[in-house]
Coordinates of C-alpha atoms in Angstrom, one line a residue:
X1 CA -15.9 39.7 -73.7
X2 CA -14.1 39.1 -70.4
X3 CA -11.0 40.2 -68.7
X4 CA -8.9 37.5 -70.5
X5 CA -10.0 38.4 -74.1
X6 CA -6.7 40.2 -75.0
X7 CA -4.7 37.2 -73.7
X8 CA -6.7 34.8 -75.8
X9 CA -6.2 36.9 -79.0
X10 CA -2.4 37.0 -78.4
X11 CA -2.4 33.2 -78.0
X12 CA -4.3 32.7 -81.3
X13 CA -2.1 35.1 -83.3
X14 CA 1.1 33.4 -82.0
X15 CA 2.9 36.8 -81.9
X16 CA 5.5 37.3 -79.2
X17 CA 4.3 39.6 -76.4
X18 CA 6.0 42.9 -75.7
X19 CA 7.6 43.7 -72.4
X20 CA 4.7 45.8 -71.3
X21 CA 2.3 42.9 -72.1
X22 CA 4.5 40.5 -70.2
X23 CA 4.2 42.6 -67.0
X24 CA 0.5 42.8 -67.4
X25 CA 0.2 39.0 -67.9
X26 CA 2.4 38.3 -64.8
X27 CA 0.2 40.6 -62.7
X28 CA -2.9 38.8 -64.0
X29 CA -1.4 35.5 -63.2
X30 CA -0.7 36.4 -59.6
X31 CA -4.3 37.8 -59.3
X32 CA -5.7 34.6 -60.7
X33 CA -3.7 32.5 -58.1
X34 CA -5.2 34.6 -55.3
X35 CA -8.7 34.0 -56.7
X36 CA -8.1 30.3 -56.8
X37 CA -6.8 30.3 -53.2
X38 CA -9.9 32.2 -52.1
X39 CA -12.2 29.7 -53.9
X40 CA -10.4 26.8 -52.2
X41 CA -10.8 28.5 -48.8
X42 CA -14.5 29.0 -49.5
X43 CA -14.8 25.4 -50.6
X44 CA -13.2 24.2 -47.3
X45 CA -15.6 26.4 -45.3
X46 CA -18.6 24.9 -47.2
X47 CA -17.3 21.4 -46.5
X48 CA -17.0 22.1 -42.8
X49 CA -20.5 23.5 -42.8
X50 CA -21.7 20.4 -44.5
X51 CA -20.0 18.2 -41.8
X52 CA -21.7 20.4 -39.1
X53 CA -25.1 19.8 -40.6
X54 CA -24.4 16.0 -40.8
X55 CA -23.3 16.0 -37.2
X56 CA -26.5 17.8 -36.2
X57 CA -28.5 15.1 -38.0
X58 CA -26.5 12.2 -36.7
X59 CA -28.2 9.6 -34.4
X60 CA -25.9 10.6 -31.6
X61 CA -27.3 14.1 -31.5
X62 CA -30.9 12.7 -31.7
X63 CA -30.4 10.9 -28.3
X64 CA -33.0 12.0 -25.8
X65 CA -31.8 13.5 -22.5
X66 CA -32.9 10.5 -20.4
X67 CA -30.8 8.1 -22.6
X68 CA -27.8 10.5 -22.3
X69 CA -28.2 10.6 -18.6
X70 CA -28.2 6.8 -18.4
X71 CA -25.0 6.6 -20.5
X72 CA -23.3 9.3 -18.4
X73 CA -24.0 7.3 -15.2
X74 CA -22.0 4.4 -16.7
X75 CA -18.9 6.6 -16.4
X76 CA -19.1 6.0 -12.6
X77 CA -18.2 2.5 -11.1
X78 CA -21.1 0.2 -10.5
X79 CA -19.5 -1.0 -7.3
X80 CA -20.3 1.4 -4.4
X81 CA -17.1 0.4 -2.7
X82 CA -14.8 1.6 -5.6
X83 CA -13.4 5.1 -5.9
X84 CA -14.5 6.7 -9.1
X85 CA -12.7 9.3 -11.3
X86 CA -14.0 12.8 -10.6
X87 CA -12.3 14.1 -13.7
X88 CA -14.8 12.2 -15.8
X89 CA -17.6 14.4 -14.6
X90 CA -15.7 17.5 -15.6
X91 CA -15.0 16.0 -19.0
X92 CA -18.7 15.4 -19.6
X93 CA -19.5 19.0 -18.8
X94 CA -16.8 20.4 -21.1
X95 CA -17.8 18.6 -24.4
X96 CA -20.7 20.9 -25.4
X97 CA -23.4 23.1 -23.9
X98 CA -26.0 20.3 -24.3
X99 CA -23.9 17.7 -22.5
X100 CA -23.2 20.2 -19.8
X101 CA -26.9 20.9 -19.2
X102 CA -27.8 17.2 -19.3
X103 CA -25.0 16.3 -16.8
X104 CA -25.7 19.2 -14.4
X105 CA -29.4 18.4 -14.4
X106 CA -28.9 14.7 -13.6
X107 CA -29.0 14.6 -9.8
X108 CA -28.1 10.9 -9.6
X109 CA -24.9 11.6 -11.5
X110 CA -23.5 13.8 -8.7
X111 CA -24.7 11.9 -5.6
X112 CA -21.6 9.7 -5.6
X113 CA -19.1 11.5 -3.4
X114 CA -15.4 10.4 -3.7
X115 CA -13.2 11.8 -1.0
X116 CA -9.8 10.0 -1.2
X117 CA -6.6 10.7 0.5
X118 CA -3.0 10.2 -0.7
X119 CA -2.0 6.8 -1.9
X120 CA 1.5 7.0 -0.3
X121 CA 1.3 5.4 3.2
X122 CA 4.1 7.7 4.4
X123 CA 2.1 10.8 3.7
X124 CA 0.1 12.5 6.5
X125 CA -3.6 11.9 6.8
X126 CA -5.1 14.3 4.3
X127 CA -7.7 15.4 6.7
X128 CA -5.0 16.9 8.9
X129 CA -3.9 19.2 6.0
X130 CA -6.1 22.3 5.8
X131 CA -5.3 22.8 2.1
X132 CA -6.3 19.3 1.2
X133 CA -9.3 19.4 3.5
X134 CA -10.5 22.7 1.8
X135 CA -10.2 21.2 -1.7
X136 CA -12.2 18.1 -0.8
X137 CA -14.9 20.0 1.0
X138 CA -15.2 22.4 -2.0
X139 CA -15.7 19.5 -4.4
X140 CA -18.2 17.8 -2.0
X141 CA -20.3 20.9 -1.6
X142 CA -20.6 21.3 -5.4
X143 CA -21.7 17.6 -5.7
X144 CA -24.2 18.1 -2.9
X145 CA -25.7 21.2 -4.6
X146 CA -26.1 19.4 -8.0
X147 CA -27.4 16.2 -6.5
X148 CA -30.5 18.1 -5.2
X149 CA -32.5 15.7 -3.0
X150 CA -31.1 12.4 -4.3
X151 CA -29.6 9.9 -1.7
X152 CA -25.9 10.2 -1.2
X153 CA -23.2 7.5 -1.5
X154 CA -19.9 8.4 0.1
X155 CA -16.5 6.8 -0.5
X156 CA -14.3 8.3 2.3
X157 CA -10.6 7.5 2.4
X158 CA -8.9 9.2 5.4
X159 CA -5.5 8.2 4.3
X160 CA -2.5 7.2 6.5
X161 CA -1.7 8.5 9.9
X162 CA 1.0 7.7 12.5
X163 CA 0.2 10.4 15.0
X164 CA -2.8 10.8 17.3
X165 CA -5.7 12.7 15.9
X166 CA -6.2 15.9 17.9
X167 CA -9.4 17.4 19.0
X168 CA -9.4 20.0 16.2
X169 CA -9.3 17.3 13.5
X170 CA -12.1 15.4 15.3
X171 CA -14.2 18.5 15.1
X172 CA -13.4 18.9 11.4
X173 CA -14.4 15.3 10.8
X174 CA -17.7 16.0 12.6
X175 CA -18.2 19.1 10.5
X176 CA -17.4 17.1 7.4
X177 CA -20.3 14.7 8.0
X178 CA -22.8 17.4 9.1
X179 CA -24.1 18.5 5.7
X180 CA -24.3 15.0 4.1
X181 CA -25.4 12.8 7.1
X182 CA -29.2 13.4 6.8
X183 CA -29.2 12.1 3.1
X184 CA -26.4 9.5 3.4
X185 CA -27.5 6.0 2.3
X186 CA -24.1 4.2 1.9
X187 CA -20.7 4.8 3.4
X188 CA -17.4 3.2 2.5
X189 CA -14.9 4.2 5.1
X190 CA -11.1 3.5 4.7
X191 CA -8.5 4.6 7.2
X192 CA -5.0 3.5 8.2
X193 CA -5.8 4.3 11.8
X194 CA -9.3 3.5 13.1
X195 CA -8.7 4.5 16.7
X196 CA -9.9 8.1 16.4
X197 CA -13.2 6.9 14.9
X198 CA -13.8 3.8 17.0
X199 CA -12.8 5.2 20.4
X200 CA -13.9 8.8 19.9
X201 CA -16.8 8.7 17.4
X202 CA -17.4 12.1 15.8
X203 CA -21.1 11.3 15.4
X204 CA -24.2 12.2 17.4
X205 CA -27.5 10.5 17.9
X206 CA -29.0 12.4 14.9
X207 CA -26.1 12.0 12.5
X208 CA -27.1 9.0 10.3
X209 CA -30.9 8.5 10.2
X210 CA -31.1 7.2 6.6
X211 CA -27.9 5.1 6.4
X212 CA -28.7 1.8 4.7
X213 CA -25.2 0.2 4.3
X214 CA -21.7 0.6 5.5
X215 CA -18.3 -0.9 4.6
X216 CA -15.3 -0.4 6.8
X217 CA -11.7 -1.2 5.6
X218 CA -9.0 -0.5 8.1
X219 CA -5.4 -1.7 7.7
X220 CA -3.3 -3.8 10.1
X221 CA -5.1 -3.1 13.4
X222 CA -5.5 -5.8 16.1
X223 CA -7.1 -5.5 19.5
X224 CA -8.3 -7.9 22.2
X225 CA -11.8 -9.3 22.0
X226 CA -14.6 -8.2 24.3
X227 CA -18.3 -8.7 24.4
X228 CA -19.8 -6.7 21.5
X229 CA -23.2 -6.5 23.2
X230 CA -22.2 -5.3 26.7
X231 CA -24.3 -2.3 27.9
X232 CA -21.3 0.0 28.3
X233 CA -19.8 -0.4 24.9
X234 CA -19.6 2.7 22.8
X235 CA -21.9 2.7 19.7
X236 CA -20.0 3.4 16.5
X237 CA -23.1 4.5 14.5
X238 CA -25.8 5.7 16.9
X239 CA -29.4 5.9 15.8
X240 CA -28.9 3.9 12.6
X241 CA -32.4 2.4 12.8
X242 CA -32.6 1.7 9.0
X243 CA -29.2 0.1 8.6
X244 CA -29.5 -3.0 6.4
X245 CA -25.9 -3.9 5.3
X246 CA -23.0 -4.0 7.7
X247 CA -19.7 -5.1 6.2
X248 CA -16.8 -5.1 8.6
X249 CA -15.0 -8.3 7.5
X250 CA -11.7 -6.5 7.4
X251 CA -12.0 -4.9 10.8
X252 CA -11.0 -8.0 12.7
X253 CA -11.1 -8.0 16.5
X254 CA -12.3 -4.4 16.6
X255 CA -15.9 -5.7 16.0
X256 CA -16.7 -5.3 19.7
X257 CA -16.3 -1.6 19.4
X258 CA -18.7 -1.4 16.4
X259 CA -21.9 -1.9 18.3
X260 CA -25.0 -1.2 16.3
X261 CA -28.6 -1.1 17.3
X262 CA -30.4 -1.4 14.0
X263 CA -33.3 -3.9 14.1
X264 CA -33.6 -3.9 10.3
X265 CA -30.1 -5.4 9.7
X266 CA -30.4 -7.8 6.8
X267 CA -26.8 -8.4 5.6
X268 CA -23.7 -8.7 7.8
X269 CA -20.1 -9.6 7.1
X270 CA -17.6 -9.9 10.0
X271 CA -14.1 -11.1 10.7
X272 CA -14.5 -13.4 13.7
X273 CA -11.4 -14.8 15.2
X274 CA -13.2 -17.6 17.0
X275 CA -15.6 -20.2 15.8
X276 CA -18.3 -19.4 18.3
X277 CA -18.9 -15.8 17.3
X278 CA -21.1 -16.6 14.2
X279 CA -23.6 -18.3 16.4
X280 CA -23.5 -15.3 18.8
X281 CA -24.1 -12.8 16.0
X282 CA -26.9 -14.9 14.5
X283 CA -28.7 -15.2 17.8
X284 CA -28.7 -11.4 18.0
X285 CA -30.1 -10.8 14.5
X286 CA -32.4 -13.6 13.6
X287 CA -33.9 -11.6 10.7
X288 CA -30.7 -11.6 8.6
X289 CA -30.9 -12.4 4.9
X290 CA -27.2 -12.9 4.3
X291 CA -24.3 -13.5 6.7
X292 CA -20.6 -13.9 6.0
X293 CA -18.2 -15.0 8.8
X294 CA -14.5 -15.0 8.0
X295 CA -11.2 -15.9 9.8
X296 CA -12.7 -18.6 12.0
X297 CA -9.9 -20.1 14.0
X298 CA -9.3 -23.5 15.4
X299 CA -10.0 -24.6 19.0
X300 CA -12.1 -21.7 20.2
X301 CA -15.3 -23.0 18.7
X302 CA -15.8 -25.5 21.5
X303 CA -16.1 -22.7 24.0
X304 CA -19.3 -21.5 22.5
X305 CA -22.0 -24.2 22.5
X306 CA -25.1 -24.0 20.4
X307 CA -28.3 -22.6 22.0
X308 CA -30.2 -24.7 24.5
X309 CA -33.4 -24.4 22.4
X310 CA -33.4 -24.3 18.6
X311 CA -33.8 -20.8 17.3
X312 CA -35.3 -19.9 13.9
X313 CA -33.7 -17.6 11.4
X314 CA -36.6 -17.5 8.9
X315 CA -35.1 -15.3 6.2
X316 CA -31.4 -16.3 6.1
X317 CA -30.8 -17.3 2.5
X318 CA -27.0 -17.0 2.2
X319 CA -24.4 -18.2 4.7
X320 CA -20.6 -17.9 4.1
X321 CA -18.1 -19.4 6.5
X322 CA -14.3 -18.7 6.0
X323 CA -12.1 -20.8 8.2
X324 CA -8.3 -20.6 8.9
X325 CA -5.7 -23.3 8.4
X326 CA -6.2 -26.3 10.6
X327 CA -9.9 -25.8 11.3
X328 CA -12.3 -28.7 10.7
X329 CA -15.3 -27.5 8.7
X330 CA -17.5 -29.8 10.6
X331 CA -16.5 -28.0 13.8
X332 CA -17.3 -24.7 12.2
X333 CA -20.8 -25.8 11.3
X334 CA -21.5 -27.3 14.7
X335 CA -22.9 -24.1 16.4
X336 CA -25.5 -23.8 13.6
X337 CA -27.1 -27.1 14.5
X338 CA -29.0 -25.1 17.1
X339 CA -30.8 -23.1 14.4
X340 CA -33.6 -23.7 12.0
X341 CA -32.8 -22.2 8.6
X342 CA -35.8 -22.8 6.4
X343 CA -34.9 -20.3 3.7
X344 CA -31.2 -21.2 3.3
X345 CA -30.4 -21.7 -0.3
X346 CA -26.7 -20.7 -0.6
X347 CA -24.1 -22.2 1.7
X348 CA -20.5 -21.1 1.0
X349 CA -17.4 -22.5 2.5
X350 CA -14.1 -20.6 2.1
X351 CA -10.6 -21.8 3.0
X352 CA -8.3 -19.0 4.1
X353 CA -5.2 -20.9 4.8
X354 CA -2.4 -22.5 2.7
X355 CA -3.6 -25.9 3.6
X356 CA -7.2 -27.0 3.4
X357 CA -7.2 -29.5 6.3
X358 CA -4.6 -31.2 8.5
X359 CA -3.9 -34.9 8.1
X360 CA -3.7 -37.2 5.1
X361 CA -7.2 -38.8 5.5
X362 CA -9.4 -35.7 5.3
X363 CA -10.7 -36.7 1.9
X364 CA -12.3 -39.8 3.4
X365 CA -13.7 -38.1 6.5
X366 CA -17.5 -38.7 6.7
X367 CA -18.3 -35.5 8.5
X368 CA -16.3 -33.5 6.0
X369 CA -17.9 -35.1 3.0
X370 CA -21.3 -34.5 4.7
X371 CA -20.4 -30.8 4.9
X372 CA -19.4 -30.7 1.2
X373 CA -22.7 -32.4 0.1
X374 CA -24.6 -29.4 1.5
X375 CA -22.6 -26.6 -0.2
X376 CA -23.7 -24.4 -3.1
X377 CA -20.5 -22.3 -3.2
X378 CA -16.9 -23.4 -2.4
X379 CA -13.9 -21.0 -2.5
X380 CA -10.5 -22.7 -2.5
X381 CA -8.7 -19.7 -4.1
X382 CA -6.2 -19.3 -1.3
X383 CA -5.5 -23.0 -0.8
X384 CA -3.8 -24.7 -3.8
X385 CA -4.9 -28.3 -4.1
X386 CA -3.8 -31.4 -6.0
X387 CA -5.6 -33.5 -8.6
X388 CA -6.6 -36.2 -6.1
X389 CA -7.9 -33.5 -3.6
X390 CA -9.9 -31.8 -6.4
X391 CA -11.5 -35.1 -7.4
X392 CA -12.5 -35.9 -3.8
X393 CA -14.0 -32.5 -3.3
X394 CA -15.9 -32.4 -6.5
X395 CA -17.3 -36.0 -6.0
X396 CA -18.6 -34.9 -2.6
X397 CA -20.2 -31.6 -3.8
X398 CA -23.0 -32.4 -6.2
X399 CA -24.9 -29.2 -5.6
X400 CA -22.1 -26.7 -6.2
X401 CA -23.1 -23.6 -8.3
X402 CA -20.0 -21.5 -7.8
X403 CA -16.5 -23.0 -7.6
X404 CA -13.1 -21.3 -7.1
X405 CA -10.0 -23.4 -7.4
X406 CA -6.3 -22.8 -7.2
X407 CA -4.0 -25.7 -8.3
X408 CA -0.5 -26.7 -7.3
X409 CA 2.2 -26.7 -10.1
X410 CA 1.9 -30.5 -10.5
X411 CA -1.8 -30.2 -11.2
X412 CA -1.8 -29.2 -14.9
X413 CA -4.6 -27.3 -16.6
X414 CA -5.5 -30.1 -19.0
X415 CA -6.3 -32.5 -16.1
X416 CA -8.4 -29.8 -14.4
X417 CA -10.5 -29.3 -17.6
X418 CA -10.7 -33.0 -18.2
X419 CA -12.3 -33.8 -14.8
X420 CA -14.8 -31.0 -15.4
X421 CA -15.7 -32.1 -18.9
X422 CA -18.8 -34.3 -19.3
X423 CA -18.1 -37.5 -21.3
X424 CA -20.1 -40.7 -21.8
X425 CA -17.8 -42.6 -19.3
X426 CA -17.4 -39.8 -16.7
X427 CA -19.4 -39.4 -13.5
X428 CA -20.3 -35.8 -14.5
X429 CA -18.9 -34.0 -11.5
X430 CA -20.7 -30.9 -10.2
X431 CA -23.6 -31.0 -12.8
X432 CA -25.2 -27.8 -11.4
X433 CA -22.0 -25.6 -11.8
X434 CA -22.8 -22.1 -12.9
X435 CA -19.6 -20.1 -12.3
X436 CA -16.0 -21.4 -12.4
X437 CA -13.0 -19.4 -11.3
X438 CA -9.6 -21.2 -11.5
X439 CA -6.0 -20.2 -11.1
X440 CA -3.6 -22.6 -12.7
X441 CA 0.2 -22.8 -12.5
X442 CA 0.5 -24.5 -15.9
X443 CA 2.8 -22.6 -18.1
X444 CA 0.5 -23.1 -21.1
X445 CA -3.2 -22.8 -21.3
X446 CA -4.9 -24.2 -24.5
X447 CA -8.2 -22.7 -25.6
X448 CA -9.4 -26.1 -26.9
X449 CA -9.5 -27.5 -23.4
X450 CA -11.7 -24.7 -22.2
X451 CA -14.0 -24.9 -25.2
X452 CA -14.5 -28.7 -24.9
X453 CA -15.4 -28.3 -21.2
X454 CA -17.9 -25.6 -21.9
X455 CA -19.4 -27.4 -24.9
X456 CA -19.9 -30.6 -22.9
X457 CA -21.8 -28.7 -20.3
X458 CA -24.0 -26.7 -22.7
X459 CA -24.5 -27.5 -26.3
X460 CA -24.0 -31.3 -26.0
X461 CA -26.6 -31.7 -23.2
X462 CA -29.9 -33.0 -24.5
X463 CA -32.1 -30.7 -22.4
X464 CA -31.6 -27.0 -22.4
X465 CA -32.7 -26.9 -18.8
X466 CA -29.5 -28.8 -17.9
X467 CA -27.3 -26.1 -19.3
X468 CA -26.2 -24.3 -16.1
X469 CA -22.7 -23.0 -16.9
X470 CA -22.7 -19.3 -17.6
X471 CA -19.3 -17.9 -16.6
X472 CA -15.7 -19.3 -16.7
X473 CA -12.6 -17.3 -15.5
X474 CA -9.1 -18.6 -16.0
X475 CA -6.0 -17.0 -14.5
X476 CA -2.7 -18.3 -15.8
X477 CA 1.0 -17.3 -15.5
X478 CA 2.4 -17.3 -19.0
X479 CA 1.0 -18.4 -22.4
X480 CA -2.4 -18.9 -23.9
X481 CA -2.6 -20.9 -27.1
X482 CA -5.6 -20.5 -29.5
X483 CA -5.9 -21.9 -33.0
X484 CA -7.8 -20.0 -35.8
X485 CA -10.1 -23.0 -36.4
X486 CA -11.0 -23.5 -32.7
X487 CA -14.3 -21.6 -33.0
X488 CA -15.3 -23.7 -36.0
X489 CA -14.2 -27.1 -34.8
X490 CA -15.5 -26.6 -31.3
X491 CA -18.1 -23.9 -31.0
X492 CA -19.4 -22.9 -27.6
X493 CA -22.7 -21.4 -26.4
X494 CA -22.7 -17.6 -26.7
X495 CA -24.4 -17.3 -23.4
X496 CA -21.3 -18.4 -21.5
X497 CA -19.0 -15.6 -20.5
X498 CA -15.3 -16.5 -20.7
X499 CA -12.6 -14.3 -19.0
X500 CA -8.9 -14.8 -19.4
X501 CA -6.2 -13.1 -17.3
X502 CA -2.4 -13.5 -17.4
X503 CA -0.1 -12.9 -14.4
X504 CA 3.7 -12.9 -13.9
X505 CA 5.9 -14.8 -11.6
X506 CA 7.2 -11.6 -10.0
X507 CA 3.7 -10.8 -8.6
X508 CA 3.7 -13.7 -6.2
X509 CA 2.8 -17.3 -6.4
X510 CA -1.0 -16.7 -6.3
X511 CA -2.1 -13.1 -6.9
X512 CA -5.6 -13.3 -5.3
X513 CA -8.7 -11.4 -6.4
X514 CA -9.3 -8.0 -4.8
X515 CA -13.0 -8.7 -4.2
X516 CA -14.8 -11.3 -2.1
X517 CA -16.1 -14.5 -3.7
X518 CA -19.7 -14.4 -2.6
X519 CA -21.7 -12.4 -5.1
X520 CA -23.6 -10.0 -2.9
X521 CA -20.4 -8.7 -1.4
X522 CA -19.2 -7.3 -4.7
X523 CA -22.2 -4.9 -4.7
X524 CA -22.7 -4.2 -1.0
X525 CA -25.4 -1.7 -0.3
X526 CA -28.3 -0.4 -2.3
X527 CA -27.7 0.1 -6.0
X528 CA -27.5 3.7 -7.2
X529 CA -30.9 4.8 -8.5
X530 CA -31.4 4.5 -12.2
X531 CA -28.6 2.0 -13.0
X532 CA -30.5 -0.6 -14.9
X533 CA -28.2 -2.3 -17.4
X534 CA -30.8 -4.1 -19.3
X535 CA -33.1 -1.1 -19.5
X536 CA -30.2 1.1 -20.6
X537 CA -29.2 -1.3 -23.4
X538 CA -32.8 -1.6 -24.7
X539 CA -33.3 2.2 -24.7
X540 CA -30.0 3.0 -26.2
X541 CA -30.4 0.4 -29.0
X542 CA -33.8 1.7 -29.8
X543 CA -32.4 5.2 -30.3
X544 CA -29.1 4.3 -31.9
X545 CA -30.1 1.4 -34.1
X546 CA -26.9 -0.1 -35.6
X547 CA -25.4 3.1 -36.8
X548 CA -21.6 3.8 -36.6
X549 CA -22.2 6.7 -34.3
X550 CA -24.2 4.7 -31.9
X551 CA -21.6 1.9 -31.9
X552 CA -18.9 4.4 -31.0
X553 CA -20.9 5.9 -28.2
X554 CA -21.7 2.6 -26.6
X555 CA -18.1 1.4 -26.9
X556 CA -16.7 4.5 -25.3
X557 CA -19.0 4.8 -22.4
X558 CA -20.0 1.2 -21.9
X559 CA -17.6 -1.3 -23.4
X560 CA -18.8 -4.1 -21.0
X561 CA -22.4 -3.7 -22.1
X562 CA -21.8 -3.5 -25.8
X563 CA -22.2 -6.5 -28.0
X564 CA -21.9 -6.3 -31.7

């Protein structure tokens, strides 16, 4: 009946097999084992085929090209002044043919150009090395080709240099900008030595015609001041008639060499080493929307009196003043008394010294308290204060929306949270506070203190319109204590974002933030086209639903946008 019938008959008869039969049975057994192995291999192939079909039918594969493009854009940093990872783009193009086609067809995915030099300050400037220069230019040309006609955003790090830049390198720098200059919208320029660029600009009158924003970050360069508007000063960026954002807060006294002629300038940030320069800049550009003046020193402000007739800056909405140690804030604001600022809604004061003000009676000074009463933002991150100083500042600042505080070791974290917590018997300090950044020296930070403070300013308020707090950031040196029942016993509003960061003693007494406090500076320049976080989240959620594949995709490419 089948190939095993003789074997079955022998088993039923119970007769012992002969030697010939034993050899046949052994051969049949080996053949049967091979058949079983083949069947197992076929079964594994069928299972793999089944998984392939399931992957083809998964929600991740059903994503439309436009949603994939939006997710791919999140692999690049949102901040235009941050160097991205070029390897991420190559990774996207190596996953599968569909991802490669989608990535290469997305022009706005390739319009972010990252050209960074060596991180070691002892290395030569990469632009002087022909091999490095060729590698960067090859990558840049590929990005320009795939970006099609999209506006370009360039992050250019020229690296370190301790020898003068010769004429050949200046010519190469000019040739570097030639293919991208007509489409360049934003430029972040970083260099150890700014002299070759400032004193011998490699640009022509037709170099940058569409440039909208620029950030310059030199290192450790100091020069004497001169009149930045004198007729014979060399223009740094000629013919930038559309320049709107000019951030040179780190350039320092080199500002006189950075003469610009744009009449459309809307945002400016400068490092002014004398108190009178803010007034001078504001007189030159009355149509500014936002202005930030840092490193204002003492004594020199009296040399620059306010204008004889009051001038009007009709559109200035944000004003940031950063003063050095020993400077009276009232003196800093004095030159602005000659201006009418009808649209001013954000006044930020920033202390850039280790002491806020000289003298023991500054807390009771009427002029100083008058200055605090007008502020919407206060940055004390570089000036640790005591408990009494914090109370005096907060009592005089009823309109603060953003607050940054660093505390001395004797000012414990519990006391800080207590003065910010609304109670029936308290005076409810800074009721309009929206963002709080604090750096404490307390060895232990307890989660309950933070939760009570947040709850008193949100859920316990009778009117939802009074709930202003939306972000709390706490930086602490050692331990954070949280109990399992904290979320049950003291729940907080989900709309409040809480960030915790731990530091170490070896990193310095106060490891400051790498970015500026005022919000617009964190995203200088126009936003890359298509980067709409809310729209992306809605589109992706509508496509992904709540499937596991969608969750994984959102967590991998956008962990800061995903909320379970």
